[in-house]
Amino acid sequence: MQLDIKDYKLPRDLERYRKAVREFVLTDLEAISEKMEDTLSTPKELVPKLAKAGLLSLTFPKRLGGYELTPTQFFPILEEVAGTAGAIRLIVHTWDGIYSRQVLEYGSEAQIQKYMAPMARGEKCV
């Protein structure tokens, strides 16, 4: 299943998106999860796939291309991602929360534009 966040208007379509993420986890991410466990590495196709699915920009500000989901909106989606390899959940949680929150709160505007805008698009992992 190809999941493209452009097919959803978040947060209005949040429940429909959450169900699509569950299906995405069971199909696309499960195959990648098995590959990760077999090779003990992160396949190059993972980040672009997560970015297209919108999983790397859910909590980012709209001005950076994100969806500005609150923790209450984000965590049920993260729970769906937790149905696959822990490493994938950790990437989504770190990218969309732990790391980004710190830079967005304490970084300068120049740092935010340099690092966070490309991260919201899945183009750069800092």
PDB file of N, CA, C and O in Angstrom, residues 52-118:
ATOM      1  N   LYS A  52       6.934  10.537   2.433  1.00  0.00           N
ATOM      2  CA  LYS A  52       5.765  10.575   1.542  1.00  0.00           C
ATOM      3  C   LYS A  52       4.492  10.266   2.315  1.00  0.00           C
ATOM      4  O   LYS A  52       3.435  10.836   2.054  1.00  0.00           O
ATOM      5  N   ALA A  53       4.600   9.372   3.292  1.00  0.00           N
ATOM      6  CA  ALA A  53       3.454   9.021   4.125  1.00  0.00           C
ATOM      7  C   ALA A  53       3.111  10.129   5.123  1.00  0.00           C
ATOM      8  O   ALA A  53       2.081  10.073   5.775  1.00  0.00           O
ATOM      9  N   GLY A  54       3.981  11.131   5.231  1.00  0.00           N
ATOM     10  CA  GLY A  54       3.743  12.249   6.138  1.00  0.00           C
ATOM     11  C   GLY A  54       4.211  12.012   7.550  1.00  0.00           C
ATOM     12  O   GLY A  54       4.062  12.876   8.415  1.00  0.00           O
ATOM     13  N   LEU A  55       4.797  10.881   7.812  1.00  0.00           N
ATOM     14  CA  LEU A  55       5.158  10.522   9.181  1.00  0.00           C
ATOM     15  C   LEU A  55       6.345  11.291   9.734  1.00  0.00           C
ATOM     16  O   LEU A  55       6.652  11.172  10.915  1.00  0.00           O
ATOM     17  N   LEU A  56       7.002  12.094   8.907  1.00  0.00           N
ATOM     18  CA  LEU A  56       8.151  12.868   9.382  1.00  0.00           C
ATOM     19  C   LEU A  56       7.829  14.354   9.528  1.00  0.00           C
ATOM     20  O   LEU A  56       8.725  15.146   9.787  1.00  0.00           O
ATOM     21  N   SER A  57       6.571  14.720   9.356  1.00  0.00           N
ATOM     22  CA  SER A  57       6.234  16.147   9.444  1.00  0.00           C
ATOM     23  C   SER A  57       4.937  16.400  10.208  1.00  0.00           C
ATOM     24  O   SER A  57       4.386  17.481  10.144  1.00  0.00           O
ATOM     25  N   LEU A  58       4.478  15.427  10.937  1.00  0.00           N
ATOM     26  CA  LEU A  58       3.186  15.551  11.609  1.00  0.00           C
ATOM     27  C   LEU A  58       3.151  16.647  12.667  1.00  0.00           C
ATOM     28  O   LEU A  58       2.153  17.339  12.809  1.00  0.00           O
ATOM     29  N   THR A  59       4.226  16.811  13.403  1.00  0.00           N
ATOM     30  CA  THR A  59       4.230  17.817  14.479  1.00  0.00           C
ATOM     31  C   THR A  59       4.936  19.114  14.083  1.00  0.00           C
ATOM     32  O   THR A  59       4.952  20.061  14.861  1.00  0.00           O
ATOM     33  N   PHE A  60       5.488  19.155  12.893  1.00  0.00           N
ATOM     34  CA  PHE A  60       6.194  20.357  12.439  1.00  0.00           C
ATOM     35  C   PHE A  60       5.200  21.487  12.164  1.00  0.00           C
ATOM     36  O   PHE A  60       4.066  21.236  11.763  1.00  0.00           O
ATOM     37  N   PRO A  61       5.637  22.738  12.327  1.00  0.00           N
ATOM     38  CA  PRO A  61       4.758  23.872  12.024  1.00  0.00           C
ATOM     39  C   PRO A  61       4.361  23.894  10.550  1.00  0.00           C
ATOM     40  O   PRO A  61       5.136  23.479   9.681  1.00  0.00           O
ATOM     41  N   LYS A  62       3.179  24.404  10.287  1.00  0.00           N
ATOM     42  CA  LYS A  62       2.693  24.499   8.909  1.00  0.00           C
ATOM     43  C   LYS A  62       3.619  25.352   8.060  1.00  0.00           C
ATOM     44  O   LYS A  62       3.807  25.073   6.889  1.00  0.00           O
ATOM     45  N   ARG A  63       4.225  26.364   8.636  1.00  0.00           N
ATOM     46  CA  ARG A  63       5.112  27.244   7.871  1.00  0.00           C
ATOM     47  C   ARG A  63       6.335  26.496   7.330  1.00  0.00           C
ATOM     48  O   ARG A  63       6.998  26.963   6.410  1.00  0.00           O
ATOM     49  N   LEU A  64       6.635  25.330   7.906  1.00  0.00           N
ATOM     50  CA  LEU A  64       7.751  24.507   7.441  1.00  0.00           C
ATOM     51  C   LEU A  64       7.275  23.326   6.603  1.00  0.00           C
ATOM     52  O   LEU A  64       8.065  22.464   6.233  1.00  0.00           O
ATOM     53  N   GLY A  65       5.998  23.277   6.323  1.00  0.00           N
ATOM     54  CA  GLY A  65       5.461  22.178   5.543  1.00  0.00           C
ATOM     55  C   GLY A  65       4.889  21.054   6.387  1.00  0.00           C
ATOM     56  O   GLY A  65       4.579  19.985   5.876  1.00  0.00           O
ATOM     57  N   GLY A  66       4.752  21.299   7.684  1.00  0.00           N
ATOM     58  CA  GLY A  66       4.224  20.278   8.582  1.00  0.00           C
ATOM     59  C   GLY A  66       2.721  20.374   8.760  1.00  0.00           C
ATOM     60  O   GLY A  66       2.049  21.155   8.090  1.00  0.00           O
ATOM     61  N   TYR A  67       2.221  19.606   9.718  1.00  0.00           N
ATOM     62  CA  TYR A  67       0.777  19.519   9.957  1.00  0.00           C
ATOM     63  C   TYR A  67       0.370  20.007  11.343  1.00  0.00           C
ATOM     64  O   TYR A  67      -0.808  20.009  11.672  1.00  0.00           O
ATOM     65  N   GLU A  68       1.339  20.377  12.175  1.00  0.00           N
ATOM     66  CA  GLU A  68       1.109  20.949  13.504  1.00  0.00           C
ATOM     67  C   GLU A  68       0.191  20.107  14.384  1.00  0.00           C
ATOM     68  O   GLU A  68      -0.646  20.636  15.105  1.00  0.00           O
ATOM     69  N   LEU A  69       0.344  18.797  14.339  1.00  0.00           N
ATOM     70  CA  LEU A  69      -0.466  17.976  15.222  1.00  0.00           C
ATOM     71  C   LEU A  69      -0.006  18.150  16.658  1.00  0.00           C
ATOM     72  O   LEU A  69       1.189  18.277  16.945  1.00  0.00           O
ATOM     73  N   THR A  70      -0.948  18.154  17.558  1.00  0.00           N
ATOM     74  CA  THR A  70      -0.644  18.215  18.980  1.00  0.00           C
ATOM     75  C   THR A  70      -0.196  16.822  19.433  1.00  0.00           C
ATOM     76  O   THR A  70      -0.437  15.831  18.720  1.00  0.00           O
ATOM     77  N   PRO A  71       0.414  16.729  20.603  1.00  0.00           N
ATOM     78  CA  PRO A  71       0.772  15.387  21.090  1.00  0.00           C
ATOM     79  C   PRO A  71      -0.438  14.453  21.156  1.00  0.00           C
ATOM     80  O   PRO A  71      -0.329  13.273  20.821  1.00  0.00           O
ATOM     81  N   THR A  72      -1.586  14.954  21.558  1.00  0.00           N
ATOM     82  CA  THR A  72      -2.790  14.133  21.637  1.00  0.00           C
ATOM     83  C   THR A  72      -3.196  13.604  20.265  1.00  0.00           C
ATOM     84  O   THR A  72      -3.716  12.491  20.148  1.00  0.00           O
ATOM     85  N   GLN A  73      -2.954  14.354  19.226  1.00  0.00           N
ATOM     86  CA  GLN A  73      -3.256  13.909  17.863  1.00  0.00           C
ATOM     87  C   GLN A  73      -2.155  13.008  17.309  1.00  0.00           C
ATOM     88  O   GLN A  73      -2.426  12.068  16.572  1.00  0.00           O
ATOM     89  N   PHE A  74      -0.913  13.293  17.669  1.00  0.00           N
ATOM     90  CA  PHE A  74       0.243  12.578  17.130  1.00  0.00           C
ATOM     91  C   PHE A  74       0.410  11.181  17.728  1.00  0.00           C
ATOM     92  O   PHE A  74       0.706  10.222  17.014  1.00  0.00           O
ATOM     93  N   PHE A  75       0.208  11.038  19.023  1.00  0.00           N
ATOM     94  CA  PHE A  75       0.519   9.770  19.678  1.00  0.00           C
ATOM     95  C   PHE A  75      -0.305   8.584  19.194  1.00  0.00           C
ATOM     96  O   PHE A  75       0.234   7.475  19.094  1.00  0.00           O
ATOM     97  N   PRO A  76      -1.586   8.723  18.847  1.00  0.00           N
ATOM     98  CA  PRO A  76      -2.285   7.561  18.278  1.00  0.00           C
ATOM     99  C   PRO A  76      -1.672   7.099  16.949  1.00  0.00           C
ATOM    100  O   PRO A  76      -1.663   5.900  16.647  1.00  0.00           O
ATOM    101  N   ILE A  77      -1.143   8.027  16.186  1.00  0.00           N
ATOM    102  CA  ILE A  77      -0.480   7.655  14.934  1.00  0.00           C
ATOM    103  C   ILE A  77       0.843   6.960  15.240  1.00  0.00           C
ATOM    104  O   ILE A  77       1.178   5.938  14.641  1.00  0.00           O
ATOM    105  N   LEU A  78       1.573   7.493  16.199  1.00  0.00           N
ATOM    106  CA  LEU A  78       2.823   6.855  16.619  1.00  0.00           C
ATOM    107  C   LEU A  78       2.544   5.451  17.148  1.00  0.00           C
ATOM    108  O   LEU A  78       3.323   4.526  16.903  1.00  0.00           O
ATOM    109  N   GLU A  79       1.428   5.283  17.820  1.00  0.00           N
ATOM    110  CA  GLU A  79       1.046   3.960  18.316  1.00  0.00           C
ATOM    111  C   GLU A  79       0.867   2.972  17.155  1.00  0.00           C
ATOM    112  O   GLU A  79       1.251   1.808  17.259  1.00  0.00           O
ATOM    113  N   GLU A  80       0.316   3.433  16.050  1.00  0.00           N
ATOM    114  CA  GLU A  80       0.176   2.571  14.875  1.00  0.00           C
ATOM    115  C   GLU A  80       1.545   2.206  14.307  1.00  0.00           C
ATOM    116  O   GLU A  80       1.774   1.064  13.912  1.00  0.00           O
ATOM    117  N   VAL A  81       2.456   3.159  14.278  1.00  0.00           N
ATOM    118  CA  VAL A  81       3.816   2.906  13.778  1.00  0.00           C
ATOM    119  C   VAL A  81       4.534   1.910  14.685  1.00  0.00           C
ATOM    120  O   VAL A  81       5.366   1.127  14.226  1.00  0.00           O
ATOM    121  N   ALA A  82       4.169   1.894  15.962  1.00  0.00           N
ATOM    122  CA  ALA A  82       4.799   0.977  16.914  1.00  0.00           C
ATOM    123  C   ALA A  82       4.498  -0.484  16.594  1.00  0.00           C
ATOM    124  O   ALA A  82       5.119  -1.379  17.152  1.00  0.00           O
ATOM    125  N   GLY A  83       3.589  -0.726  15.644  1.00  0.00           N
ATOM    126  CA  GLY A  83       3.283  -2.090  15.241  1.00  0.00           C
ATOM    127  C   GLY A  83       4.353  -2.721  14.370  1.00  0.00           C
ATOM    128  O   GLY A  83       4.241  -3.872  13.981  1.00  0.00           O
ATOM    129  N   THR A  84       5.389  -1.972  14.045  1.00  0.00           N
ATOM    130  CA  THR A  84       6.485  -2.498  13.234  1.00  0.00           C
ATOM    131  C   THR A  84       7.769  -2.467  14.059  1.00  0.00           C
ATOM    132  O   THR A  84       7.723  -2.316  15.275  1.00  0.00           O
ATOM    133  N   ALA A  85       8.900  -2.556  13.414  1.00  0.00           N
ATOM    134  CA  ALA A  85      10.189  -2.580  14.117  1.00  0.00           C
ATOM    135  C   ALA A  85      10.347  -1.369  15.033  1.00  0.00           C
ATOM    136  O   ALA A  85       9.996  -0.245  14.663  1.00  0.00           O
ATOM    137  N   GLY A  86      10.883  -1.617  16.203  1.00  0.00           N
ATOM    138  CA  GLY A  86      11.108  -0.540  17.163  1.00  0.00           C
ATOM    139  C   GLY A  86      11.984   0.556  16.590  1.00  0.00           C
ATOM    140  O   GLY A  86      11.802   1.735  16.912  1.00  0.00           O
ATOM    141  N   ALA A  87      12.906   0.200  15.721  1.00  0.00           N
ATOM    142  CA  ALA A  87      13.795   1.202  15.119  1.00  0.00           C
ATOM    143  C   ALA A  87      13.001   2.177  14.247  1.00  0.00           C
ATOM    144  O   ALA A  87      13.297   3.374  14.225  1.00  0.00           O
ATOM    145  N   ILE A  88      11.983   1.686  13.548  1.00  0.00           N
ATOM    146  CA  ILE A  88      11.177   2.570  12.709  1.00  0.00           C
ATOM    147  C   ILE A  88      10.364   3.520  13.591  1.00  0.00           C
ATOM    148  O   ILE A  88      10.281   4.708  13.334  1.00  0.00           O
ATOM    149  N   ARG A  89       9.758   2.986  14.637  1.00  0.00           N
ATOM    150  CA  ARG A  89       9.015   3.839  15.572  1.00  0.00           C
ATOM    151  C   ARG A  89       9.931   4.891  16.172  1.00  0.00           C
ATOM    152  O   ARG A  89       9.576   6.059  16.290  1.00  0.00           O
ATOM    153  N   LEU A  90      11.123   4.486  16.523  1.00  0.00           N
ATOM    154  CA  LEU A  90      12.071   5.421  17.110  1.00  0.00           C
ATOM    155  C   LEU A  90      12.448   6.528  16.129  1.00  0.00           C
ATOM    156  O   LEU A  90      12.566   7.701  16.509  1.00  0.00           O
ATOM    157  N   ILE A  91      12.625   6.189  14.859  1.00  0.00           N
ATOM    158  CA  ILE A  91      12.933   7.202  13.847  1.00  0.00           C
ATOM    159  C   ILE A  91      11.800   8.216  13.770  1.00  0.00           C
ATOM    160  O   ILE A  91      12.023   9.427  13.812  1.00  0.00           O
ATOM    161  N   VAL A  92      10.552   7.730  13.677  1.00  0.00           N
ATOM    162  CA  VAL A  92       9.402   8.634  13.568  1.00  0.00           C
ATOM    163  C   VAL A  92       9.276   9.483  14.827  1.00  0.00           C
ATOM    164  O   VAL A  92       9.103  10.704  14.756  1.00  0.00           O
ATOM    165  N   HIS A  93       9.397   8.860  15.997  1.00  0.00           N
ATOM    166  CA  HIS A  93       9.251   9.595  17.259  1.00  0.00           C
ATOM    167  C   HIS A  93      10.351  10.631  17.439  1.00  0.00           C
ATOM    168  O   HIS A  93      10.096  11.767  17.837  1.00  0.00           O
ATOM    169  N   THR A  94      11.567  10.254  17.125  1.00  0.00           N
ATOM    170  CA  THR A  94      12.687  11.177  17.272  1.00  0.00           C
ATOM    171  C   THR A  94      12.588  12.311  16.267  1.00  0.00           C
ATOM    172  O   THR A  94      12.727  13.486  16.616  1.00  0.00           O
ATOM    173  N   TRP A  95      12.338  11.978  15.023  1.00  0.00           N
ATOM    174  CA  TRP A  95      12.273  12.962  13.948  1.00  0.00           C
ATOM    175  C   TRP A  95      11.154  13.960  14.205  1.00  0.00           C
ATOM    176  O   TRP A  95      11.327  15.164  14.076  1.00  0.00           O
ATOM    177  N   ASP A  96       9.986  13.431  14.583  1.00  0.00           N
ATOM    178  CA  ASP A  96       8.782  14.244  14.716  1.00  0.00           C
ATOM    179  C   ASP A  96       8.592  14.830  16.103  1.00  0.00           C
ATOM    180  O   ASP A  96       7.675  15.598  16.321  1.00  0.00           O
ATOM    181  N   GLY A  97       9.419  14.453  17.029  1.00  0.00           N
ATOM    182  CA  GLY A  97       9.167  14.919  18.376  1.00  0.00           C
ATOM    183  C   GLY A  97      10.401  15.299  19.159  1.00  0.00           C
ATOM    184  O   GLY A  97      10.699  16.472  19.343  1.00  0.00           O
ATOM    185  N   ILE A  98      11.123  14.311  19.592  1.00  0.00           N
ATOM    186  CA  ILE A  98      12.215  14.541  20.526  1.00  0.00           C
ATOM    187  C   ILE A  98      13.239  15.525  19.975  1.00  0.00           C
ATOM    188  O   ILE A  98      13.590  16.503  20.623  1.00  0.00           O
ATOM    189  N   TYR A  99      13.712  15.300  18.764  1.00  0.00           N
ATOM    190  CA  TYR A  99      14.737  16.173  18.184  1.00  0.00           C
ATOM    191  C   TYR A  99      14.142  17.495  17.722  1.00  0.00           C
ATOM    192  O   TYR A  99      14.617  18.575  18.068  1.00  0.00           O
ATOM    193  N   SER A 100      13.090  17.412  16.940  1.00  0.00           N
ATOM    194  CA  SER A 100      12.550  18.627  16.319  1.00  0.00           C
ATOM    195  C   SER A 100      12.051  19.625  17.343  1.00  0.00           C
ATOM    196  O   SER A 100      12.217  20.837  17.172  1.00  0.00           O
ATOM    197  N   ARG A 101      11.447  19.165  18.412  1.00  0.00           N
ATOM    198  CA  ARG A 101      10.924  20.088  19.437  1.00  0.00           C
ATOM    199  C   ARG A 101      12.039  20.967  19.995  1.00  0.00           C
ATOM    200  O   ARG A 101      11.841  22.154  20.219  1.00  0.00           O
ATOM    201  N   GLN A 102      13.199  20.390  20.220  1.00  0.00           N
ATOM    202  CA  GLN A 102      14.300  21.154  20.812  1.00  0.00           C
ATOM    203  C   GLN A 102      14.792  22.247  19.861  1.00  0.00           C
ATOM    204  O   GLN A 102      15.004  23.389  20.262  1.00  0.00           O
ATOM    205  N   VAL A 103      14.976  21.888  18.604  1.00  0.00           N
ATOM    206  CA  VAL A 103      15.470  22.867  17.634  1.00  0.00           C
ATOM    207  C   VAL A 103      14.415  23.940  17.399  1.00  0.00           C
ATOM    208  O   VAL A 103      14.735  25.136  17.347  1.00  0.00           O
ATOM    209  N   LEU A 104      13.156  23.545  17.290  1.00  0.00           N
ATOM    210  CA  LEU A 104      12.097  24.527  17.054  1.00  0.00           C
ATOM    211  C   LEU A 104      11.926  25.480  18.224  1.00  0.00           C
ATOM    212  O   LEU A 104      11.626  26.654  18.045  1.00  0.00           O
ATOM    213  N   GLU A 105      12.144  24.989  19.423  1.00  0.00           N
ATOM    214  CA  GLU A 105      11.978  25.838  20.602  1.00  0.00           C
ATOM    215  C   GLU A 105      13.203  26.708  20.886  1.00  0.00           C
ATOM    216  O   GLU A 105      13.076  27.864  21.248  1.00  0.00           O
ATOM    217  N   TYR A 106      14.390  26.163  20.710  1.00  0.00           N
ATOM    218  CA  TYR A 106      15.605  26.875  21.122  1.00  0.00           C
ATOM    219  C   TYR A 106      16.497  27.335  19.973  1.00  0.00           C
ATOM    220  O   TYR A 106      17.426  28.096  20.193  1.00  0.00           O
ATOM    221  N   GLY A 107      16.238  26.867  18.770  1.00  0.00           N
ATOM    222  CA  GLY A 107      17.078  27.247  17.635  1.00  0.00           C
ATOM    223  C   GLY A 107      16.754  28.635  17.114  1.00  0.00           C
ATOM    224  O   GLY A 107      15.644  29.151  17.306  1.00  0.00           O
ATOM    225  N   SER A 108      17.715  29.236  16.446  1.00  0.00           N
ATOM    226  CA  SER A 108      17.480  30.525  15.798  1.00  0.00           C
ATOM    227  C   SER A 108      16.629  30.292  14.549  1.00  0.00           C
ATOM    228  O   SER A 108      16.508  29.161  14.065  1.00  0.00           O
ATOM    229  N   GLU A 109      16.064  31.343  14.005  1.00  0.00           N
ATOM    230  CA  GLU A 109      15.268  31.205  12.788  1.00  0.00           C
ATOM    231  C   GLU A 109      16.130  30.663  11.644  1.00  0.00           C
ATOM    232  O   GLU A 109      15.672  29.849  10.841  1.00  0.00           O
ATOM    233  N   ALA A 110      17.392  31.098  11.588  1.00  0.00           N
ATOM    234  CA  ALA A 110      18.294  30.597  10.548  1.00  0.00           C
ATOM    235  C   ALA A 110      18.507  29.085  10.688  1.00  0.00           C
ATOM    236  O   ALA A 110      18.502  28.353   9.697  1.00  0.00           O
ATOM    237  N   GLN A 111      18.687  28.607  11.918  1.00  0.00           N
ATOM    238  CA  GLN A 111      18.860  27.173  12.150  1.00  0.00           C
ATOM    239  C   GLN A 111      17.589  26.405  11.803  1.00  0.00           C
ATOM    240  O   GLN A 111      17.649  25.332  11.199  1.00  0.00           O
ATOM    241  N   ILE A 112      16.458  26.956  12.167  1.00  0.00           N
ATOM    242  CA  ILE A 112      15.183  26.311  11.870  1.00  0.00           C
ATOM    243  C   ILE A 112      15.004  26.165  10.363  1.00  0.00           C
ATOM    244  O   ILE A 112      14.640  25.095   9.876  1.00  0.00           O
ATOM    245  N   GLN A 113      15.278  27.223   9.617  1.00  0.00           N
ATOM    246  CA  GLN A 113      15.134  27.158   8.160  1.00  0.00           C
ATOM    247  C   GLN A 113      16.155  26.209   7.539  1.00  0.00           C
ATOM    248  O   GLN A 113      15.835  25.464   6.615  1.00  0.00           O
ATOM    249  N   LYS A 114      17.366  26.224   8.055  1.00  0.00           N
ATOM    250  CA  LYS A 114      18.427  25.390   7.486  1.00  0.00           C
ATOM    251  C   LYS A 114      18.187  23.905   7.754  1.00  0.00           C
ATOM    252  O   LYS A 114      18.416  23.070   6.867  1.00  0.00           O
ATOM    253  N   TYR A 115      17.747  23.566   8.956  1.00  0.00           N
ATOM    254  CA  TYR A 115      17.640  22.160   9.335  1.00  0.00           C
ATOM    255  C   TYR A 115      16.212  21.614   9.336  1.00  0.00           C
ATOM    256  O   TYR A 115      15.979  20.509   8.859  1.00  0.00           O
ATOM    257  N   MET A 116      15.292  22.370   9.870  1.00  0.00           N
ATOM    258  CA  MET A 116      13.960  21.817  10.097  1.00  0.00           C
ATOM    259  C   MET A 116      13.099  21.775   8.849  1.00  0.00           C
ATOM    260  O   MET A 116      12.348  20.824   8.662  1.00  0.00           O
ATOM    261  N   ALA A 117      13.177  22.796   8.004  1.00  0.00           N
ATOM    262  CA  ALA A 117      12.362  22.776   6.776  1.00  0.00           C
ATOM    263  C   ALA A 117      12.718  21.570   5.900  1.00  0.00           C
ATOM    264  O   ALA A 117      11.824  20.829   5.480  1.00  0.00           O
ATOM    265  N   PRO A 118      14.011  21.292   5.649  1.00  0.00           N
ATOM    266  CA  PRO A 118      14.339  20.075   4.877  1.00  0.00           C
ATOM    267  C   PRO A 118      13.957  18.784   5.606  1.00  0.00           C
ATOM    268  O   PRO A 118      13.579  17.814   4.972  1.00  0.00           O
TER     269      PRO A 118
END
